[in-house]
Structures are given as structure tokens and as C-alpha cells.
């Protein structure tokens, strides 16, 4: 049995996994895996969480306890990532979103829900919202790309062929380059989670980041939108304002929040501030 005192990731994940209700829905010939927590306070819509590229539901590990205290929370492993099987070829945002939307419908039908998508999950979420807008109470984008806007290159180090200290150093460098604004915040849990995600990622999600796939899905979308970014998000700086302006142009009443001193993986790096920002977007959507 792992020593939870010396394994910070296990200490974080073990209680979540023990409390979760695990579901499977179709994904081509395979299955898509979901985890669920909480029962939901009266009148509160369920929350559906879509993680980022090369990730899993674990991207939300620092946020799920607070969310589940008040909401029914359903967190996906997107097709080809985490524990979910690969989608049928050829894959596309629309095709992946159709698998996700069908899974949500099977697990939540006919309940309307709040959709929250991080990075690659925001792009897929945009297509989920496009396919079934009547099901959504709101859609919050977190650290979203795929909007055809300026972005600095983010060179990533190859990891899969490495072992031992070299592998840890590459994972640390990639977290610093893309995910977290402050290298000193890259702790043992973040490193272990990054490595688990690399080992389980089969779908290549990164090529979608430079497209307009999310922007196209959001055009004319009749769902209350919100956007959250970390102030120091590597995928947005120094052009974060462009993202905010685009969402305002797409939906003038959009709720926007920038979390100070946090990077791309904002909900991990600043979970309390992110939680407050997310709650604020929901209040805005209801007003």
C-alpha cells in the first residue's frame, strides 16, 4: 500500500477516487470513463468538467472537493486520454464532442448542466455546446485556445523515451514552460501527475491549439458564456486582452475573470482564487 505521507499525489487522489462513482459510456468500439461526486444542492445544476490536452479528470483534483460540496460534479476522461479509449478515426473536435455530448446525455438526461472546459477541453466543450445548446445552463472556458489569436511558441521537451532523473527534469521543464507560472510551485504531486498523464495520453490534442475550432463553435452560440484565464497563462501572454476582447465581441454580456499571479493550469496553481472566479461567472450567468 502506498505511503500517503511520502506520496503527495496519492494523498490528493486517494480520497477522491474512494468517493467517486465511476461510469462508462460508449466511445466508438470502446468506452469513455467518467467520475462523479456530490449530490447537488436544491436548484443547483450539475457541473461537467472537461480537462486539458494530455490530461484526465485529475487536472481538476484540487477543485473537486469544494465543487462537490454543493454540486453534482461529473468529470470526464476525454477520448484517447486518461483511462478512456481512442475515438474512431479520423478524429475531429466535432466527432469527439459528439461522443462527449452523448455521454453527458446518458448520465444526466434530461438535466441542464454547467459546462466547464480547460484548454483542449474548452475547445471540445465549445463543440458540445454547439451540438446541444439547450442542455447547457452556462459554458465557462478556462485557459482556452483554438481561437485564431496570437500565441507565443511553447517548446516542449520529449519525455516518453526518458527514464529516471532525465524524465523528471523533462517533466519539470514542460510544466514550467506551459502549465505553471512559478517553477517553485512544481511540487511532487504536480510532477507525478504530469508523468501519469504523459504515460496515458494517446490522442494528439496539441495540433488543434493553433486553429480557429473553438472560435468557430462559439459564433452565434445562444448559451451564457464565461472565460477565465490565469494572469500569466503561457498560452495567452502577452496577448491576453485579445482573448477577452474576442469573447466580448462574440457575446457582449460574457463574464470574464483573470486570476492574478497564476499560469495556464490556473485551477491547480490557484485553486481558491479559481473557485471564486468560477462561482462569479455562474452568478453572472444567472443575473
mmCIF file of C-alpha atoms in Angstrom:
data_model
loop_
_atom_site.group_PDB
_atom_site.id
_atom_site.type_symbol
_atom_site.label_atom_id
_atom_site.label_comp_id
_atom_site.label_asym_id
_atom_site.label_seq_id
_atom_site.Cartn_x
_atom_site.Cartn_y
_atom_site.Cartn_z
ATOM 1 C CA UNK A 1 0.000 0.000 0.000
ATOM 2 C CA UNK A 2 1.413 3.457 -0.882
ATOM 3 C CA UNK A 3 2.655 5.601 1.958
ATOM 4 C CA UNK A 4 0.381 8.638 1.737
ATOM 5 C CA UNK A 5 2.775 10.673 3.867
ATOM 6 C CA UNK A 6 5.516 10.342 1.224
ATOM 7 C CA UNK A 7 3.337 10.244 -1.894
ATOM 8 C CA UNK A 8 1.701 13.675 -2.258
ATOM 9 C CA UNK A 9 -0.235 12.770 -5.397
ATOM 10 C CA UNK A 10 -1.689 9.640 -3.810
ATOM 11 C CA UNK A 11 -2.615 11.673 -0.741
ATOM 12 C CA UNK A 12 -4.563 14.038 -3.001
ATOM 13 C CA UNK A 13 -6.171 11.476 -5.293
ATOM 14 C CA UNK A 14 -6.930 8.553 -2.973
ATOM 15 C CA UNK A 15 -9.842 10.249 -1.134
ATOM 16 C CA UNK A 16 -11.288 11.484 -4.427
ATOM 17 C CA UNK A 17 -11.092 8.070 -6.049
ATOM 18 C CA UNK A 18 -12.601 6.402 -2.987
ATOM 19 C CA UNK A 19 -15.560 8.800 -3.027
ATOM 20 C CA UNK A 20 -16.124 8.768 -6.800
ATOM 21 C CA UNK A 21 -18.868 6.992 -8.689
ATOM 22 C CA UNK A 22 -17.299 5.627 -11.876
ATOM 23 C CA UNK A 23 -19.247 5.463 -15.147
ATOM 24 C CA UNK A 24 -18.537 4.286 -18.672
ATOM 25 C CA UNK A 25 -20.259 5.451 -21.857
ATOM 26 C CA UNK A 26 -19.596 4.406 -25.482
ATOM 27 C CA UNK A 27 -16.542 5.697 -27.333
ATOM 28 C CA UNK A 28 -16.548 4.029 -30.728
ATOM 29 C CA UNK A 29 -15.919 0.353 -30.064
ATOM 30 C CA UNK A 30 -14.542 1.191 -26.611
ATOM 31 C CA UNK A 31 -15.597 3.235 -23.610
ATOM 32 C CA UNK A 32 -15.292 6.724 -22.239
ATOM 33 C CA UNK A 33 -14.650 6.944 -18.497
ATOM 34 C CA UNK A 34 -16.324 9.436 -16.154
ATOM 35 C CA UNK A 35 -16.059 10.080 -12.423
ATOM 36 C CA UNK A 36 -18.850 11.624 -10.389
ATOM 37 C CA UNK A 37 -19.044 13.232 -6.944
ATOM 38 C CA UNK A 38 -21.659 15.023 -4.863
ATOM 39 C CA UNK A 39 -25.430 15.078 -4.861
ATOM 40 C CA UNK A 40 -26.056 18.770 -5.522
ATOM 41 C CA UNK A 41 -27.908 21.375 -3.502
ATOM 42 C CA UNK A 42 -31.541 22.019 -4.474
ATOM 43 C CA UNK A 43 -31.771 24.170 -7.584
ATOM 44 C CA UNK A 44 -28.067 23.877 -8.437
ATOM 45 C CA UNK A 45 -27.351 22.491 -11.926
ATOM 46 C CA UNK A 46 -24.786 19.697 -12.193
ATOM 47 C CA UNK A 47 -21.260 20.662 -13.247
ATOM 48 C CA UNK A 48 -19.473 18.858 -16.092
ATOM 49 C CA UNK A 49 -15.673 19.255 -16.192
ATOM 50 C CA UNK A 50 -13.574 18.699 -19.339
ATOM 51 C CA UNK A 51 -9.812 18.570 -18.777
ATOM 52 C CA UNK A 52 -6.944 19.816 -20.916
ATOM 53 C CA UNK A 53 -4.792 18.123 -23.529
ATOM 54 C CA UNK A 54 -2.666 15.158 -22.436
ATOM 55 C CA UNK A 55 -4.688 15.185 -19.227
ATOM 56 C CA UNK A 56 -7.527 13.485 -17.376
ATOM 57 C CA UNK A 57 -10.145 14.321 -14.736
ATOM 58 C CA UNK A 58 -7.159 14.697 -12.417
ATOM 59 C CA UNK A 59 -6.492 18.175 -13.820
ATOM 60 C CA UNK A 60 -9.378 19.227 -11.525
ATOM 61 C CA UNK A 61 -8.199 17.346 -8.422
ATOM 62 C CA UNK A 62 -7.697 20.486 -6.318
ATOM 63 C CA UNK A 63 -11.136 21.829 -7.221
ATOM 64 C CA UNK A 64 -13.449 18.819 -6.993
ATOM 65 C CA UNK A 65 -13.857 18.708 -3.182
ATOM 66 C CA UNK A 66 -15.130 22.297 -2.996
ATOM 67 C CA UNK A 67 -17.343 21.866 -6.055
ATOM 68 C CA UNK A 68 -18.796 18.565 -4.844
ATOM 69 C CA UNK A 69 -19.760 20.088 -1.514
ATOM 70 C CA UNK A 70 -22.528 21.980 -3.315
ATOM 71 C CA UNK A 71 -22.873 20.450 -6.782
ATOM 72 C CA UNK A 72 -23.205 17.151 -8.524
ATOM 73 C CA UNK A 73 -19.874 17.009 -10.378
ATOM 74 C CA UNK A 74 -19.172 14.871 -13.437
ATOM 75 C CA UNK A 75 -15.564 14.851 -14.693
ATOM 76 C CA UNK A 76 -14.592 13.246 -17.993
ATOM 77 C CA UNK A 77 -11.555 11.457 -19.254
ATOM 78 C CA UNK A 78 -11.785 12.702 -22.838
ATOM 79 C CA UNK A 79 -11.464 10.135 -25.652
ATOM 80 C CA UNK A 80 -7.902 8.966 -26.129
ATOM 81 C CA UNK A 81 -6.775 10.475 -22.813
ATOM 82 C CA UNK A 82 -6.618 9.223 -19.236
ATOM 83 C CA UNK A 83 -8.491 5.937 -18.941
ATOM 84 C CA UNK A 84 -10.750 6.469 -21.967
ATOM 85 C CA UNK A 85 -10.332 4.588 -25.225
ATOM 86 C CA UNK A 86 -9.388 6.234 -28.511
ATOM 87 C CA UNK A 87 -12.189 7.737 -30.606
ATOM 88 C CA UNK A 88 -12.854 6.352 -34.073
ATOM 89 C CA UNK A 89 -10.619 7.703 -36.846
ATOM 90 C CA UNK A 90 -10.459 10.263 -38.234
ATOM 91 C CA UNK A 91 -10.848 12.272 -35.048
ATOM 92 C CA UNK A 92 -12.040 15.871 -35.081
ATOM 93 C CA UNK A 93 -13.402 18.319 -32.486
ATOM 94 C CA UNK A 94 -16.944 17.679 -33.732
ATOM 95 C CA UNK A 95 -16.576 13.892 -33.595
ATOM 96 C CA UNK A 96 -15.014 13.914 -30.131
ATOM 97 C CA UNK A 97 -17.657 16.367 -28.895
ATOM 98 C CA UNK A 98 -20.413 14.072 -30.158
ATOM 99 C CA UNK A 99 -19.029 11.247 -28.016
ATOM 100 C CA UNK A 100 -18.847 13.568 -25.004
ATOM 101 C CA UNK A 101 -22.336 15.000 -25.555
ATOM 102 C CA UNK A 102 -23.815 11.514 -25.860
ATOM 103 C CA UNK A 103 -22.108 10.512 -22.618
ATOM 104 C CA UNK A 104 -23.459 13.536 -20.775
ATOM 105 C CA UNK A 105 -26.950 12.866 -22.126
ATOM 106 C CA UNK A 106 -26.784 9.260 -20.912
ATOM 107 C CA UNK A 107 -25.619 10.255 -17.439
ATOM 108 C CA UNK A 108 -27.579 13.493 -16.855
ATOM 109 C CA UNK A 109 -30.565 13.381 -19.208
ATOM 110 C CA UNK A 110 -32.720 15.495 -19.122
ATOM 111 C CA UNK A 111 -30.970 17.801 -16.628
ATOM 112 C CA UNK A 112 -29.421 21.079 -17.788
ATOM 113 C CA UNK A 113 -25.850 21.498 -16.620
ATOM 114 C CA UNK A 114 -22.951 23.916 -16.313
ATOM 115 C CA UNK A 115 -20.087 23.010 -18.625
ATOM 116 C CA UNK A 116 -16.503 23.982 -17.721
ATOM 117 C CA UNK A 117 -13.693 23.230 -20.177
ATOM 118 C CA UNK A 118 -9.955 23.734 -19.685
ATOM 119 C CA UNK A 119 -7.686 24.363 -22.690
ATOM 120 C CA UNK A 120 -8.295 21.426 -25.089
ATOM 121 C CA UNK A 121 -11.408 20.700 -23.037
ATOM 122 C CA UNK A 122 -12.645 24.236 -23.740
ATOM 123 C CA UNK A 123 -12.372 23.591 -27.471
ATOM 124 C CA UNK A 124 -14.244 20.291 -27.183
ATOM 125 C CA UNK A 125 -16.730 21.981 -24.862
ATOM 126 C CA UNK A 126 -17.446 24.614 -27.492
ATOM 127 C CA UNK A 127 -18.495 21.888 -29.897
ATOM 128 C CA UNK A 128 -20.539 20.113 -27.206
ATOM 129 C CA UNK A 129 -22.344 23.402 -26.596
ATOM 130 C CA UNK A 130 -22.866 23.871 -30.329
ATOM 131 C CA UNK A 131 -24.387 20.415 -30.708
ATOM 132 C CA UNK A 132 -26.775 20.619 -27.755
ATOM 133 C CA UNK A 133 -27.121 24.244 -26.567
ATOM 134 C CA UNK A 134 -30.498 23.575 -24.975
ATOM 135 C CA UNK A 135 -28.818 21.302 -22.429
ATOM 136 C CA UNK A 136 -26.443 23.943 -21.059
ATOM 137 C CA UNK A 137 -27.114 26.413 -18.259
ATOM 138 C CA UNK A 138 -23.716 28.028 -18.981
ATOM 139 C CA UNK A 139 -20.326 27.348 -20.561
ATOM 140 C CA UNK A 140 -17.114 28.538 -18.895
ATOM 141 C CA UNK A 141 -13.852 28.443 -20.870
ATOM 142 C CA UNK A 142 -10.635 28.146 -18.851
ATOM 143 C CA UNK A 143 -7.285 28.949 -20.475
ATOM 144 C CA UNK A 144 -8.901 28.494 -23.880
ATOM 145 C CA UNK A 145 -7.032 28.397 -27.187
ATOM 146 C CA UNK A 146 -8.049 27.444 -30.735
ATOM 147 C CA UNK A 147 -9.417 30.943 -31.345
ATOM 148 C CA UNK A 148 -7.049 32.001 -34.128
ATOM 149 C CA UNK A 149 -5.261 34.562 -31.945
ATOM 150 C CA UNK A 150 -1.585 35.367 -31.468
ATOM 151 C CA UNK A 151 0.330 32.958 -29.265
ATOM 152 C CA UNK A 152 3.992 32.560 -28.412
ATOM 153 C CA UNK A 153 5.609 29.228 -29.314
ATOM 154 C CA UNK A 154 5.864 26.854 -26.353
ATOM 155 C CA UNK A 155 8.720 24.422 -26.962
ATOM 156 C CA UNK A 156 8.171 21.134 -25.134
ATOM 157 C CA UNK A 157 10.798 18.540 -24.273
ATOM 158 C CA UNK A 158 10.296 14.924 -25.361
ATOM 159 C CA UNK A 159 9.606 12.697 -22.365
ATOM 160 C CA UNK A 160 8.432 9.259 -23.474
ATOM 161 C CA UNK A 161 11.886 7.814 -24.223
ATOM 162 C CA UNK A 162 13.422 9.050 -20.960
ATOM 163 C CA UNK A 163 13.672 7.414 -17.545
ATOM 164 C CA UNK A 164 14.792 8.380 -14.049
ATOM 165 C CA UNK A 165 16.180 11.862 -13.325
ATOM 166 C CA UNK A 166 16.217 12.824 -17.017
ATOM 167 C CA UNK A 167 12.489 12.094 -17.293
ATOM 168 C CA UNK A 168 11.713 14.067 -14.145
ATOM 169 C CA UNK A 169 13.765 17.006 -15.435
ATOM 170 C CA UNK A 170 11.877 16.984 -18.746
ATOM 171 C CA UNK A 171 8.501 16.833 -16.984
ATOM 172 C CA UNK A 172 9.555 19.714 -14.756
ATOM 173 C CA UNK A 173 10.693 21.779 -17.743
ATOM 174 C CA UNK A 174 7.404 21.170 -19.568
ATOM 175 C CA UNK A 175 5.334 22.142 -16.536
ATOM 176 C CA UNK A 176 7.345 25.354 -16.249
ATOM 177 C CA UNK A 177 7.072 26.125 -19.963
ATOM 178 C CA UNK A 178 3.356 25.524 -20.372
ATOM 179 C CA UNK A 179 1.350 24.825 -17.253
ATOM 180 C CA UNK A 180 2.534 26.717 -14.144
ATOM 181 C CA UNK A 181 3.735 30.309 -13.877
ATOM 182 C CA UNK A 182 6.135 29.764 -10.971
ATOM 183 C CA UNK A 183 8.687 26.919 -11.088
ATOM 184 C CA UNK A 184 8.844 26.787 -7.294
ATOM 185 C CA UNK A 185 5.220 25.607 -7.305
ATOM 186 C CA UNK A 186 6.137 22.467 -9.255
ATOM 187 C CA UNK A 187 5.915 20.019 -6.363
ATOM 188 C CA UNK A 188 5.988 16.250 -6.199
ATOM 189 C CA UNK A 189 2.256 15.963 -6.840
ATOM 190 C CA UNK A 190 2.410 18.095 -9.993
ATOM 191 C CA UNK A 191 5.386 16.114 -11.312
ATOM 192 C CA UNK A 192 3.782 12.758 -10.615
ATOM 193 C CA UNK A 193 0.528 13.840 -12.226
ATOM 194 C CA UNK A 194 2.301 15.224 -15.289
ATOM 195 C CA UNK A 195 4.129 11.926 -15.731
ATOM 196 C CA UNK A 196 0.932 9.878 -15.327
ATOM 197 C CA UNK A 197 -0.754 11.996 -17.976
ATOM 198 C CA UNK A 198 2.114 11.607 -20.431
ATOM 199 C CA UNK A 199 2.049 7.828 -19.982
ATOM 200 C CA UNK A 200 -1.697 7.640 -20.636
ATOM 201 C CA UNK A 201 -2.107 10.194 -23.455
ATOM 202 C CA UNK A 202 -2.674 8.656 -26.901
ATOM 203 C CA UNK A 203 -4.695 11.365 -28.631
ATOM 204 C CA UNK A 204 -2.574 14.194 -30.057
ATOM 205 C CA UNK A 205 -4.507 17.254 -28.955
ATOM 206 C CA UNK A 206 -1.829 19.931 -29.336
ATOM 207 C CA UNK A 207 -2.227 20.477 -33.120
ATOM 208 C CA UNK A 208 -5.739 21.843 -32.527
ATOM 209 C CA UNK A 209 -4.462 24.734 -30.384
ATOM 210 C CA UNK A 210 -3.424 26.866 -33.367
ATOM 211 C CA UNK A 211 -6.741 26.519 -35.196
ATOM 212 C CA UNK A 212 -9.987 28.503 -35.024
ATOM 213 C CA UNK A 213 -12.003 25.453 -33.948
ATOM 214 C CA UNK A 214 -13.280 26.992 -30.707
ATOM 215 C CA UNK A 215 -13.956 30.430 -32.161
ATOM 216 C CA UNK A 216 -15.973 28.863 -34.965
ATOM 217 C CA UNK A 217 -18.050 26.852 -32.491
ATOM 218 C CA UNK A 218 -18.819 29.926 -30.379
ATOM 219 C CA UNK A 219 -20.075 32.117 -33.236
ATOM 220 C CA UNK A 220 -23.721 32.922 -32.541
ATOM 221 C CA UNK A 221 -23.928 30.398 -29.703
ATOM 222 C CA UNK A 222 -27.028 31.024 -27.572
ATOM 223 C CA UNK A 223 -25.514 29.815 -24.284
ATOM 224 C CA UNK A 224 -24.304 32.130 -21.469
ATOM 225 C CA UNK A 225 -20.522 32.258 -21.867
ATOM 226 C CA UNK A 226 -17.727 32.955 -19.408
ATOM 227 C CA UNK A 227 -13.948 32.971 -19.641
ATOM 228 C CA UNK A 228 -11.251 32.519 -17.003
ATOM 229 C CA UNK A 229 -7.501 32.849 -17.530
ATOM 230 C CA UNK A 230 -4.502 32.933 -15.275
ATOM 231 C CA UNK A 231 -2.847 36.340 -15.491
ATOM 232 C CA UNK A 232 0.438 34.679 -16.548
ATOM 233 C CA UNK A 233 -1.010 31.981 -18.823
ATOM 234 C CA UNK A 234 1.787 30.965 -21.199
ATOM 235 C CA UNK A 235 -0.711 30.339 -23.999
ATOM 236 C CA UNK A 236 -2.103 33.882 -23.780
ATOM 237 C CA UNK A 237 0.567 36.331 -22.584
ATOM 238 C CA UNK A 238 1.297 38.985 -23.708
ATOM 239 C CA UNK A 239 -1.964 38.984 -25.699
ATOM 240 C CA UNK A 240 -4.455 38.026 -23.007
ATOM 241 C CA UNK A 241 -6.535 41.108 -23.779
ATOM 242 C CA UNK A 242 -7.140 39.763 -27.282
ATOM 243 C CA UNK A 243 -8.904 36.737 -25.765
ATOM 244 C CA UNK A 244 -11.089 38.897 -23.548
ATOM 245 C CA UNK A 245 -11.967 41.224 -26.413
ATOM 246 C CA UNK A 246 -12.882 38.335 -28.698
ATOM 247 C CA UNK A 247 -15.268 36.820 -26.157
ATOM 248 C CA UNK A 248 -16.859 40.226 -25.582
ATOM 249 C CA UNK A 249 -17.347 40.567 -29.329
ATOM 250 C CA UNK A 250 -18.908 37.103 -29.535
ATOM 251 C CA UNK A 251 -21.215 37.712 -26.567
ATOM 252 C CA UNK A 252 -21.336 41.238 -25.091
ATOM 253 C CA UNK A 253 -22.646 40.024 -21.727
ATOM 254 C CA UNK A 254 -19.876 37.453 -21.241
ATOM 255 C CA UNK A 255 -18.495 37.030 -17.706
ATOM 256 C CA UNK A 256 -14.692 37.340 -17.650
ATOM 257 C CA UNK A 257 -12.150 36.790 -14.877
ATOM 258 C CA UNK A 258 -8.355 36.934 -14.713
ATOM 259 C CA UNK A 259 -6.768 35.156 -11.749
ATOM 260 C CA UNK A 260 -3.700 37.092 -10.562
ATOM 261 C CA UNK A 261 -0.226 35.538 -10.473
ATOM 262 C CA UNK A 262 -1.302 32.188 -11.974
ATOM 263 C CA UNK A 263 -0.461 30.363 -15.179
ATOM 264 C CA UNK A 264 -2.245 28.170 -17.698
ATOM 265 C CA UNK A 265 -3.202 25.419 -15.228
ATOM 266 C CA UNK A 266 -4.867 28.087 -13.124
ATOM 267 C CA UNK A 267 -7.212 25.817 -11.176
ATOM 268 C CA UNK A 268 -4.233 23.815 -9.865
ATOM 269 C CA UNK A 269 -1.924 26.756 -9.190
ATOM 270 C CA UNK A 270 -4.549 28.968 -7.522
ATOM 271 C CA UNK A 271 -7.490 26.715 -6.577
ATOM 272 C CA UNK A 272 -9.200 29.064 -4.115
ATOM 273 C CA UNK A 273 -8.992 32.103 -6.400
ATOM 274 C CA UNK A 274 -10.123 29.985 -9.328
ATOM 275 C CA UNK A 275 -13.087 28.671 -7.347
ATOM 276 C CA UNK A 276 -14.151 32.217 -6.505
ATOM 277 C CA UNK A 277 -13.810 33.261 -10.164
ATOM 278 C CA UNK A 278 -15.849 30.278 -11.334
ATOM 279 C CA UNK A 279 -18.622 30.977 -8.829
ATOM 280 C CA UNK A 280 -18.651 34.566 -10.027
ATOM 281 C CA UNK A 281 -19.178 33.533 -13.648
ATOM 282 C CA UNK A 282 -22.145 31.379 -12.606
ATOM 283 C CA UNK A 283 -23.712 34.225 -10.651
ATOM 284 C CA UNK A 284 -23.269 36.466 -13.682
ATOM 285 C CA UNK A 285 -24.954 33.891 -15.928
ATOM 286 C CA UNK A 286 -27.980 33.781 -13.603
ATOM 287 C CA UNK A 287 -28.364 37.569 -13.400
#
